[in-house]
mmCIF file of C-alpha atoms in Angstrom:
data_model
loop_
_atom_site.group_PDB
_atom_site.id
_atom_site.type_symbol
_atom_site.label_atom_id
_atom_site.label_comp_id
_atom_site.label_asym_id
_atom_site.label_seq_id
_atom_site.Cartn_x
_atom_site.Cartn_y
_atom_site.Cartn_z
ATOM 1 C CA MET A 18 -58.872 -6.002 53.630
ATOM 2 C CA THR A 19 -59.283 -2.559 52.068
ATOM 3 C CA ALA A 20 -58.960 -1.861 48.351
ATOM 4 C CA ARG A 21 -55.676 -0.014 48.960
ATOM 5 C CA SER A 22 -54.142 -2.905 50.862
ATOM 6 C CA LYS A 23 -55.272 -5.372 48.178
ATOM 7 C CA HIS A 24 -53.615 -3.182 45.575
ATOM 8 C CA ALA A 25 -50.394 -3.084 47.611
ATOM 9 C CA TRP A 26 -50.360 -6.870 48.099
ATOM 10 C CA ARG A 27 -50.936 -7.456 44.406
ATOM 11 C CA LEU A 28 -48.102 -5.117 43.474
ATOM 12 C CA ALA A 29 -45.849 -6.835 46.001
ATOM 13 C CA GLY A 30 -46.748 -10.240 44.570
ATOM 14 C CA LEU A 31 -46.040 -9.048 41.041
ATOM 15 C CA ALA A 32 -42.677 -7.623 42.149
ATOM 16 C CA ALA A 33 -41.830 -10.936 43.843
ATOM 17 C CA GLY A 34 -42.739 -12.760 40.633
ATOM 18 C CA CYS A 35 -40.458 -10.497 38.608
ATOM 19 C CA ALA A 36 -37.633 -11.143 41.077
ATOM 20 C CA ALA A 37 -38.218 -14.896 40.772
ATOM 21 C CA LEU A 38 -38.113 -14.555 36.985
ATOM 22 C CA LEU A 39 -34.771 -12.747 37.117
ATOM 23 C CA LEU A 40 -33.350 -15.448 39.388
ATOM 24 C CA ALA A 41 -34.682 -18.232 37.143
ATOM 25 C CA MET A 42 -33.217 -16.581 34.051
ATOM 26 C CA ALA A 43 -29.876 -16.085 35.796
ATOM 27 C CA ALA A 44 -29.837 -19.780 36.752
ATOM 28 C CA SER A 45 -30.784 -20.735 33.195
ATOM 29 C CA ILE A 46 -27.897 -18.676 31.844
ATOM 30 C CA LEU A 47 -25.274 -19.982 34.267
ATOM 31 C CA LEU A 48 -26.239 -23.625 34.864
ATOM 32 C CA GLY A 49 -26.248 -26.664 32.591
ATOM 33 C CA VAL A 50 -23.890 -29.355 31.344
ATOM 34 C CA GLU A 51 -21.262 -26.622 31.538
ATOM 35 C CA SER A 52 -21.830 -24.255 34.462
ATOM 36 C CA TYR A 53 -20.285 -20.801 34.762
ATOM 37 C CA ARG A 54 -19.470 -18.416 37.587
ATOM 38 C CA PRO A 55 -21.757 -15.378 38.043
ATOM 39 C CA SER A 56 -18.812 -13.121 37.216
ATOM 40 C CA ILE A 57 -18.575 -14.726 33.759
ATOM 41 C CA GLY A 58 -22.274 -14.121 33.187
ATOM 42 C CA TRP A 59 -21.957 -10.493 34.314
ATOM 43 C CA ALA A 60 -19.015 -9.932 31.983
ATOM 44 C CA ALA A 61 -20.878 -11.542 29.068
ATOM 45 C CA ALA A 62 -23.851 -9.243 29.655
ATOM 46 C CA PHE A 63 -22.113 -5.933 30.285
ATOM 47 C CA HIS A 64 -18.448 -6.289 29.225
ATOM 48 C CA TYR A 65 -18.699 -8.705 26.337
ATOM 49 C CA ASP A 66 -15.451 -9.981 24.845
ATOM 50 C CA GLU A 67 -16.076 -12.268 21.888
ATOM 51 C CA THR A 68 -12.601 -13.759 22.192
ATOM 52 C CA VAL A 69 -13.514 -15.349 25.543
ATOM 53 C CA MET A 70 -15.202 -18.672 24.815
ATOM 54 C CA GLU A 71 -17.320 -18.751 27.990
ATOM 55 C CA GLN A 72 -18.692 -15.281 27.313
ATOM 56 C CA MET A 73 -19.443 -16.154 23.699
ATOM 57 C CA ILE A 74 -21.407 -19.270 24.714
ATOM 58 C CA ILE A 75 -23.415 -17.329 27.274
ATOM 59 C CA ARG A 76 -24.076 -14.400 24.951
ATOM 60 C CA THR A 77 -24.986 -16.394 21.842
ATOM 61 C CA THR A 78 -26.665 -19.483 23.351
ATOM 62 C CA ARG A 79 -27.640 -19.281 27.008
ATOM 63 C CA MET A 80 -29.034 -15.739 27.085
ATOM 64 C CA PRO A 81 -31.198 -16.088 23.961
ATOM 65 C CA ARG A 82 -32.503 -19.417 25.284
ATOM 66 C CA ALA A 83 -33.540 -17.839 28.594
ATOM 67 C CA PHE A 84 -35.312 -14.954 26.863
ATOM 68 C CA LEU A 85 -37.032 -17.314 24.410
ATOM 69 C CA ALA A 86 -38.298 -19.500 27.273
ATOM 70 C CA ALA A 87 -39.596 -16.468 29.168
ATOM 71 C CA ALA A 88 -41.399 -15.086 26.109
ATOM 72 C CA VAL A 89 -42.958 -18.435 25.177
ATOM 73 C CA GLY A 90 -44.100 -19.127 28.737
ATOM 74 C CA ALA A 91 -45.633 -15.672 29.100
ATOM 75 C CA GLY A 92 -47.408 -15.906 25.736
ATOM 76 C CA LEU A 93 -48.909 -19.335 26.410
ATOM 77 C CA ALA A 94 -50.054 -18.369 29.904
ATOM 78 C CA VAL A 95 -51.774 -15.140 28.836
ATOM 79 C CA ALA A 96 -53.363 -16.938 25.883
ATOM 80 C CA GLY A 97 -54.696 -19.576 28.270
ATOM 81 C CA ALA A 98 -56.215 -16.924 30.540
ATOM 82 C CA LEU A 99 -57.920 -15.278 27.562
ATOM 83 C CA MET A 100 -59.321 -18.574 26.346
ATOM 84 C CA GLN A 101 -60.643 -19.485 29.782
ATOM 85 C CA ALA A 102 -62.405 -16.136 29.957
ATOM 86 C CA LEU A 103 -63.760 -16.560 26.426
ATOM 87 C CA THR A 104 -65.073 -20.108 26.882
ATOM 88 C CA ARG A 105 -65.725 -19.979 30.641
ATOM 89 C CA ASN A 106 -64.013 -23.352 30.685
ATOM 90 C CA PRO A 107 -61.344 -23.970 33.382
ATOM 91 C CA LEU A 108 -59.558 -26.463 31.108
ATOM 92 C CA ALA A 109 -59.242 -24.119 28.119
ATOM 93 C CA SER A 110 -55.734 -23.653 26.723
ATOM 94 C CA PRO A 111 -54.152 -22.828 23.351
ATOM 95 C CA GLY A 112 -54.921 -26.369 22.235
ATOM 96 C CA THR A 113 -58.660 -25.666 22.572
ATOM 97 C CA LEU A 114 -58.643 -23.348 19.567
ATOM 98 C CA GLY A 115 -56.664 -25.820 17.465
ATOM 99 C CA VAL A 116 -53.493 -23.713 17.592
ATOM 100 C CA ASN A 117 -51.111 -26.535 18.498
ATOM 101 C CA ALA A 118 -52.736 -29.112 16.242
ATOM 102 C CA GLY A 119 -52.979 -26.783 13.234
ATOM 103 C CA ALA A 120 -49.377 -25.654 13.586
ATOM 104 C CA SER A 121 -48.135 -29.224 13.982
ATOM 105 C CA PHE A 122 -49.999 -30.374 10.899
ATOM 106 C CA VAL A 123 -48.665 -27.618 8.648
ATOM 107 C CA VAL A 124 -45.077 -28.039 9.875
ATOM 108 C CA VAL A 125 -45.150 -31.809 9.346
ATOM 109 C CA LEU A 126 -46.761 -31.382 5.929
ATOM 110 C CA ALA A 127 -44.162 -28.841 4.809
ATOM 111 C CA SER A 128 -41.219 -30.766 6.231
ATOM 112 C CA VAL A 129 -42.138 -34.270 5.089
ATOM 113 C CA VAL A 130 -44.008 -33.653 1.831
ATOM 114 C CA PHE A 131 -42.268 -30.495 0.575
ATOM 115 C CA SER A 132 -38.855 -31.086 2.228
ATOM 116 C CA VAL A 133 -38.721 -27.719 3.996
ATOM 117 C CA THR A 134 -35.780 -27.746 6.420
ATOM 118 C CA SER A 135 -35.139 -24.086 7.222
ATOM 119 C CA MET A 136 -36.011 -23.361 10.850
ATOM 120 C CA GLN A 137 -37.101 -19.831 9.935
ATOM 121 C CA ALA A 138 -39.394 -21.145 7.205
ATOM 122 C CA LEU A 139 -40.859 -23.750 9.542
ATOM 123 C CA MET A 140 -41.499 -21.043 12.113
ATOM 124 C CA TRP A 141 -43.535 -18.982 9.657
ATOM 125 C CA LEU A 142 -45.375 -22.075 8.455
ATOM 126 C CA SER A 143 -46.255 -23.037 12.014
ATOM 127 C CA PHE A 144 -47.610 -19.539 12.561
ATOM 128 C CA CYS A 145 -49.811 -19.994 9.474
ATOM 129 C CA GLY A 146 -50.918 -23.414 10.714
ATOM 130 C CA ALA A 147 -51.847 -21.943 14.078
ATOM 131 C CA ALA A 148 -53.953 -19.344 12.285
ATOM 132 C CA LEU A 149 -55.571 -22.043 10.164
ATOM 133 C CA GLY A 150 -56.507 -24.076 13.234
ATOM 134 C CA ALA A 151 -57.847 -21.100 15.185
ATOM 135 C CA ILE A 152 -59.934 -19.763 12.281
ATOM 136 C CA ALA A 153 -61.321 -23.217 11.489
ATOM 137 C CA VAL A 154 -62.388 -23.734 15.116
ATOM 138 C CA TYR A 155 -63.988 -20.291 15.266
ATOM 139 C CA LEU A 156 -65.932 -20.812 12.038
ATOM 140 C CA LEU A 157 -67.057 -24.314 12.991
ATOM 141 C CA GLY A 158 -68.114 -23.136 16.438
ATOM 142 C CA SER A 159 -70.168 -20.308 14.880
ATOM 143 C CA LEU A 160 -72.288 -22.607 12.701
ATOM 144 C CA GLY A 161 -75.846 -23.485 13.590
ATOM 145 C CA ARG A 162 -78.586 -21.840 15.569
ATOM 146 C CA GLY A 163 -77.490 -19.414 18.245
ATOM 147 C CA GLY A 164 -74.083 -18.684 16.774
ATOM 148 C CA LEU A 165 -70.885 -19.058 18.752
ATOM 149 C CA SER A 166 -71.135 -20.381 22.316
ATOM 150 C CA PRO A 167 -68.542 -21.624 24.809
ATOM 151 C CA MET A 168 -69.748 -25.214 24.561
ATOM 152 C CA LYS A 169 -69.743 -25.199 20.735
ATOM 153 C CA LEU A 170 -66.283 -23.624 20.722
ATOM 154 C CA VAL A 171 -64.903 -26.335 22.998
ATOM 155 C CA LEU A 172 -66.496 -29.107 20.927
ATOM 156 C CA ALA A 173 -65.255 -27.586 17.672
ATOM 157 C CA GLY A 174 -61.758 -27.318 19.122
ATOM 158 C CA ALA A 175 -61.760 -30.939 20.263
ATOM 159 C CA ALA A 176 -63.044 -32.166 16.888
ATOM 160 C CA LEU A 177 -60.548 -30.224 14.781
ATOM 161 C CA THR A 178 -57.662 -31.028 17.110
ATOM 162 C CA ALA A 179 -58.416 -34.720 16.640
ATOM 163 C CA LEU A 180 -58.700 -34.207 12.867
ATOM 164 C CA PHE A 181 -55.390 -32.327 12.539
ATOM 165 C CA SER A 182 -53.653 -34.841 14.798
ATOM 166 C CA SER A 183 -54.903 -37.716 12.634
ATOM 167 C CA PHE A 184 -53.642 -35.983 9.489
ATOM 168 C CA THR A 185 -50.253 -35.393 11.148
ATOM 169 C CA GLN A 186 -49.904 -39.010 12.208
ATOM 170 C CA GLY A 187 -50.992 -40.182 8.771
ATOM 171 C CA ILE A 188 -48.297 -38.136 7.037
ATOM 172 C CA LEU A 189 -45.618 -39.416 9.398
ATOM 173 C CA ALA A 190 -46.831 -42.999 8.955
ATOM 174 C CA LEU A 191 -46.513 -42.692 5.177
ATOM 175 C CA ASP A 192 -42.991 -41.290 5.396
ATOM 176 C CA LYS A 193 -41.300 -42.423 8.600
ATOM 177 C CA GLN A 194 -37.980 -41.030 7.441
ATOM 178 C CA GLY A 195 -39.434 -37.546 7.698
ATOM 179 C CA LEU A 196 -40.081 -37.980 11.413
ATOM 180 C CA GLY A 197 -36.528 -37.078 12.370
ATOM 181 C CA SER A 198 -36.667 -33.733 10.598
ATOM 182 C CA VAL A 199 -39.619 -32.471 12.682
ATOM 183 C CA LEU A 200 -39.233 -34.447 15.891
ATOM 184 C CA PHE A 201 -37.293 -31.573 17.488
ATOM 185 C CA TRP A 202 -40.318 -29.339 16.926
ATOM 186 C CA LEU A 203 -43.115 -31.786 17.757
ATOM 187 C CA THR A 204 -41.700 -32.551 21.211
ATOM 188 C CA GLY A 205 -41.769 -28.892 22.239
ATOM 189 C CA THR A 206 -38.350 -27.514 23.146
ATOM 190 C CA ILE A 207 -36.371 -24.295 23.525
ATOM 191 C CA ALA A 208 -32.999 -25.908 22.830
ATOM 192 C CA GLY A 209 -31.418 -25.029 19.508
ATOM 193 C CA ARG A 210 -33.796 -22.186 18.714
ATOM 194 C CA GLU A 211 -32.286 -19.209 16.943
ATOM 195 C CA PRO A 212 -32.489 -15.737 18.549
ATOM 196 C CA ASP A 213 -33.936 -14.380 15.296
ATOM 197 C CA MET A 214 -37.107 -16.359 16.008
ATOM 198 C CA LEU A 215 -37.946 -14.053 18.895
ATOM 199 C CA ILE A 216 -37.166 -11.027 16.736
ATOM 200 C CA VAL A 217 -39.733 -12.229 14.190
ATOM 201 C CA ALA A 218 -42.481 -13.479 16.510
ATOM 202 C CA GLY A 219 -41.777 -11.204 19.501
ATOM 203 C CA PRO A 220 -43.470 -8.032 18.191
ATOM 204 C CA TYR A 221 -46.720 -9.931 17.488
ATOM 205 C CA MET A 222 -46.654 -11.424 20.975
ATOM 206 C CA ALA A 223 -45.898 -8.069 22.597
ATOM 207 C CA LEU A 224 -48.746 -6.355 20.736
ATOM 208 C CA GLY A 225 -51.058 -9.222 21.659
ATOM 209 C CA GLY A 226 -50.172 -8.921 25.335
ATOM 210 C CA ALA A 227 -50.719 -5.155 25.326
ATOM 211 C CA ALA A 228 -54.058 -5.523 23.541
ATOM 212 C CA ALA A 229 -55.148 -8.198 26.024
ATOM 213 C CA TRP A 230 -54.448 -5.899 28.965
ATOM 214 C CA LEU A 231 -56.353 -3.045 27.318
ATOM 215 C CA LEU A 232 -59.373 -5.376 27.040
ATOM 216 C CA SER A 233 -59.112 -6.509 30.668
ATOM 217 C CA ARG A 234 -62.291 -4.746 31.836
ATOM 218 C CA GLN A 235 -64.287 -6.172 28.922
ATOM 219 C CA LEU A 236 -62.918 -9.599 29.815
ATOM 220 C CA ASP A 237 -64.221 -9.201 33.364
ATOM 221 C CA VAL A 238 -67.688 -8.528 31.985
ATOM 222 C CA LEU A 239 -67.519 -11.351 29.439
ATOM 223 C CA ALA A 240 -66.512 -13.806 32.159
ATOM 224 C CA MET A 241 -69.887 -13.150 33.847
ATOM 225 C CA GLY A 242 -71.689 -14.698 30.897
ATOM 226 C CA GLU A 243 -72.895 -13.873 27.398
ATOM 227 C CA GLU A 244 -76.272 -12.458 28.376
ATOM 228 C CA THR A 245 -74.825 -10.329 31.160
ATOM 229 C CA ALA A 246 -72.194 -8.921 28.824
ATOM 230 C CA ARG A 247 -74.789 -8.027 26.210
ATOM 231 C CA GLY A 248 -77.004 -6.456 28.855
ATOM 232 C CA LEU A 249 -74.118 -4.224 29.885
ATOM 233 C CA GLY A 250 -73.622 -3.054 26.311
ATOM 234 C CA GLN A 251 -70.771 -5.306 25.216
ATOM 235 C CA ARG A 252 -70.507 -6.132 21.522
ATOM 236 C CA THR A 253 -69.707 -9.717 22.304
ATOM 237 C CA ALA A 254 -69.184 -10.879 18.719
ATOM 238 C CA TRP A 255 -66.528 -8.245 18.065
ATOM 239 C CA LEU A 256 -64.965 -8.838 21.468
ATOM 240 C CA LYS A 257 -64.707 -12.589 20.859
ATOM 241 C CA ALA A 258 -63.178 -12.029 17.436
ATOM 242 C CA GLY A 259 -60.641 -9.644 18.959
ATOM 243 C CA ILE A 260 -59.759 -12.118 21.706
ATOM 244 C CA GLY A 261 -59.338 -14.826 19.082
ATOM 245 C CA LEU A 262 -56.856 -12.669 17.156
ATOM 246 C CA ILE A 263 -54.937 -11.900 20.354
ATOM 247 C CA VAL A 264 -54.788 -15.592 21.240
ATOM 248 C CA LEU A 265 -53.483 -16.277 17.747
ATOM 249 C CA ALA A 266 -50.733 -13.676 18.127
ATOM 250 C CA LEU A 267 -49.693 -14.952 21.573
ATOM 251 C CA ALA A 268 -50.095 -18.699 21.260
ATOM 252 C CA GLY A 269 -49.296 -18.799 17.548
ATOM 253 C CA GLY A 270 -46.083 -16.897 18.138
ATOM 254 C CA ALA A 271 -45.144 -19.120 21.083
ATOM 255 C CA VAL A 272 -45.880 -22.345 19.197
ATOM 256 C CA SER A 273 -43.992 -21.117 16.152
ATOM 257 C CA ILE A 274 -40.885 -20.684 18.328
ATOM 258 C CA ALA A 275 -40.966 -23.710 20.619
ATOM 259 C CA GLY A 276 -43.493 -26.135 19.188
ATOM 260 C CA PRO A 277 -46.589 -27.497 20.942
ATOM 261 C CA ILE A 278 -45.725 -27.080 24.634
ATOM 262 C CA GLY A 279 -48.703 -28.109 26.721
ATOM 263 C CA PHE A 280 -50.244 -27.296 30.101
ATOM 264 C CA ILE A 281 -48.707 -23.840 30.633
ATOM 265 C CA GLY A 282 -51.928 -22.280 29.367
ATOM 266 C CA VAL A 283 -54.028 -24.447 31.700
ATOM 267 C CA VAL A 284 -52.039 -24.312 34.928
ATOM 268 C CA VAL A 285 -50.771 -20.743 35.129
ATOM 269 C CA PRO A 286 -54.106 -18.845 34.828
ATOM 270 C CA HIS A 287 -55.426 -20.750 37.856
ATOM 271 C CA MET A 288 -52.292 -19.874 39.819
ATOM 272 C CA ALA A 289 -52.671 -16.237 38.792
ATOM 273 C CA ARG A 290 -56.328 -16.063 39.846
ATOM 274 C CA PHE A 291 -55.472 -17.693 43.183
ATOM 275 C CA LEU A 292 -52.840 -15.043 43.878
ATOM 276 C CA ALA A 293 -54.353 -11.952 42.240
ATOM 277 C CA GLY A 294 -58.127 -12.481 42.292
ATOM 278 C CA LEU A 295 -60.477 -12.413 39.335
ATOM 279 C CA GLU A 296 -59.781 -8.996 37.817
ATOM 280 C CA HIS A 297 -58.038 -9.490 34.500
ATOM 281 C CA ARG A 298 -56.037 -6.274 34.799
ATOM 282 C CA TRP A 299 -54.124 -8.182 37.492
ATOM 283 C CA VAL A 300 -54.592 -11.741 36.254
ATOM 284 C CA LEU A 301 -52.937 -11.076 32.882
ATOM 285 C CA PRO A 302 -49.688 -9.544 34.231
ATOM 286 C CA TYR A 303 -49.486 -12.308 36.824
ATOM 287 C CA CYS A 304 -49.966 -14.882 34.045
ATOM 288 C CA ALA A 305 -47.168 -13.345 31.990
ATOM 289 C CA VAL A 306 -44.708 -13.377 34.888
ATOM 290 C CA LEU A 307 -45.673 -16.787 36.303
ATOM 291 C CA GLY A 308 -45.765 -18.389 32.855
ATOM 292 C CA ALA A 309 -42.287 -17.067 32.121
ATOM 293 C CA VAL A 310 -40.971 -18.321 35.485
ATOM 294 C CA LEU A 311 -42.521 -21.765 35.021
ATOM 295 C CA LEU A 312 -41.156 -22.364 31.530
ATOM 296 C CA VAL A 313 -37.683 -21.006 32.300
ATOM 297 C CA ALA A 314 -37.559 -23.262 35.383
ATOM 298 C CA ALA A 315 -38.873 -26.264 33.418
ATOM 299 C CA ASP A 316 -36.288 -25.682 30.684
ATOM 300 C CA LEU A 317 -33.558 -25.534 33.321
ATOM 301 C CA ALA A 318 -34.792 -28.741 35.004
ATOM 302 C CA ALA A 319 -34.890 -30.484 31.613
ATOM 303 C CA ARG A 320 -31.095 -30.135 31.385
ATOM 304 C CA PHE A 321 -30.470 -32.027 34.634
ATOM 305 C CA LEU A 322 -33.035 -34.841 34.470
ATOM 306 C CA MET A 323 -30.955 -37.070 32.145
ATOM 307 C CA MET A 324 -27.656 -35.208 31.961
ATOM 308 C CA PRO A 325 -25.744 -34.942 29.631
ATOM 309 C CA GLU A 326 -28.830 -35.512 27.431
ATOM 310 C CA GLU A 327 -31.654 -32.981 27.564
ATOM 311 C CA VAL A 328 -35.316 -33.854 28.021
ATOM 312 C CA PRO A 329 -37.678 -31.781 25.830
ATOM 313 C CA VAL A 330 -39.231 -29.051 27.924
ATOM 314 C CA GLY A 331 -42.669 -30.208 26.758
ATOM 315 C CA VAL A 332 -42.113 -33.385 28.783
ATOM 316 C CA MET A 333 -41.287 -31.353 31.894
ATOM 317 C CA THR A 334 -44.391 -29.176 31.575
ATOM 318 C CA ALA A 335 -46.481 -32.333 31.136
ATOM 319 C CA LEU A 336 -45.061 -33.770 34.367
ATOM 320 C CA ILE A 337 -46.059 -30.560 36.125
ATOM 321 C CA GLY A 338 -49.361 -30.023 34.364
ATOM 322 C CA VAL A 339 -51.012 -33.449 34.166
ATOM 323 C CA PRO A 340 -51.770 -33.794 37.917
ATOM 324 C CA PHE A 341 -53.089 -30.227 37.993
ATOM 325 C CA PHE A 342 -55.125 -30.856 34.843
ATOM 326 C CA ILE A 343 -56.750 -33.915 36.433
ATOM 327 C CA TYR A 344 -57.525 -31.920 39.576
ATOM 328 C CA ILE A 345 -59.176 -29.110 37.593
ATOM 329 C CA ALA A 346 -61.043 -31.613 35.413
ATOM 330 C CA ARG A 347 -62.576 -33.171 38.527
ATOM 331 C CA ARG A 348 -63.772 -29.793 39.775
ATOM 332 C CA GLY A 349 -64.383 -27.775 36.594
ATOM 333 C CA THR A 350 -67.409 -27.587 34.325
ATOM 334 C CA VAL A 351 -68.027 -26.082 30.897
ATOM 335 C CA ARG A 352 -70.945 -23.705 30.680
ATOM 336 C CA SER A 353 -73.059 -23.417 27.615
#
């Protein structure tokens, strides 16, 4: 296959992914405990009448939920691809840098100990917790002879994730009444999230995604190995720090909106590389589209599994991701 035909196939695949995303978002908007005709959805989008109850529900609840799910899925997937390139570990995901664990700990601490109940405040606190976890993992992984390495980064992430998780469980054990106030966040869900959350976190995630794509060629070199990257003139320390900040913007923003949703960052990058190859200028857009499709579809499926009750979308992604995670774990290795 020539380079031109590969380019055409990749563009066609990306276009098909975008079409699938539009269909998934349309289904998310129209289907649920109460389902609506496509004409109602069209009117709510382009001829909105706030006096019509169906249009108001679609415009104020269903549409923001679909866009939130798409943004969170895209952010987690791109963050996972960046982390796998950084660590050269096929199991790397936002949890590897302590993002989920750090955010969970800070949210539980603020909610249970300091009685913070505002969803907007908890979102900002979770963003700060994600930053705390990521920075702590980076600093711990940089200690010792030889500086930062993929193996040390993975070990530091595992250690601090376990530490933050223990702290979180300890706080909840001391004050079990506080569990209810943060359970909606800890399970990972899109339901009940306010549209303003995307307005706050969205710009950081968008800038992170754009910066990631601009670094795609450097990521290709870094994925070949530390020594190779240095031999080709890469300033690997600065590049790793930049990737860490981008991961924080993407995964931290996603976690601050929806809580610790797992497996999107592990599964989707492998799907993207299977479809688009190894070049990150293609892998990253594919990750964004496929991650958005997967989370929108999982959020939609979560409404029907135990109707009229909703299953947290984090449970649905776990059902999808655990078998794939086991498969990758059997095949994958972590390089030092």
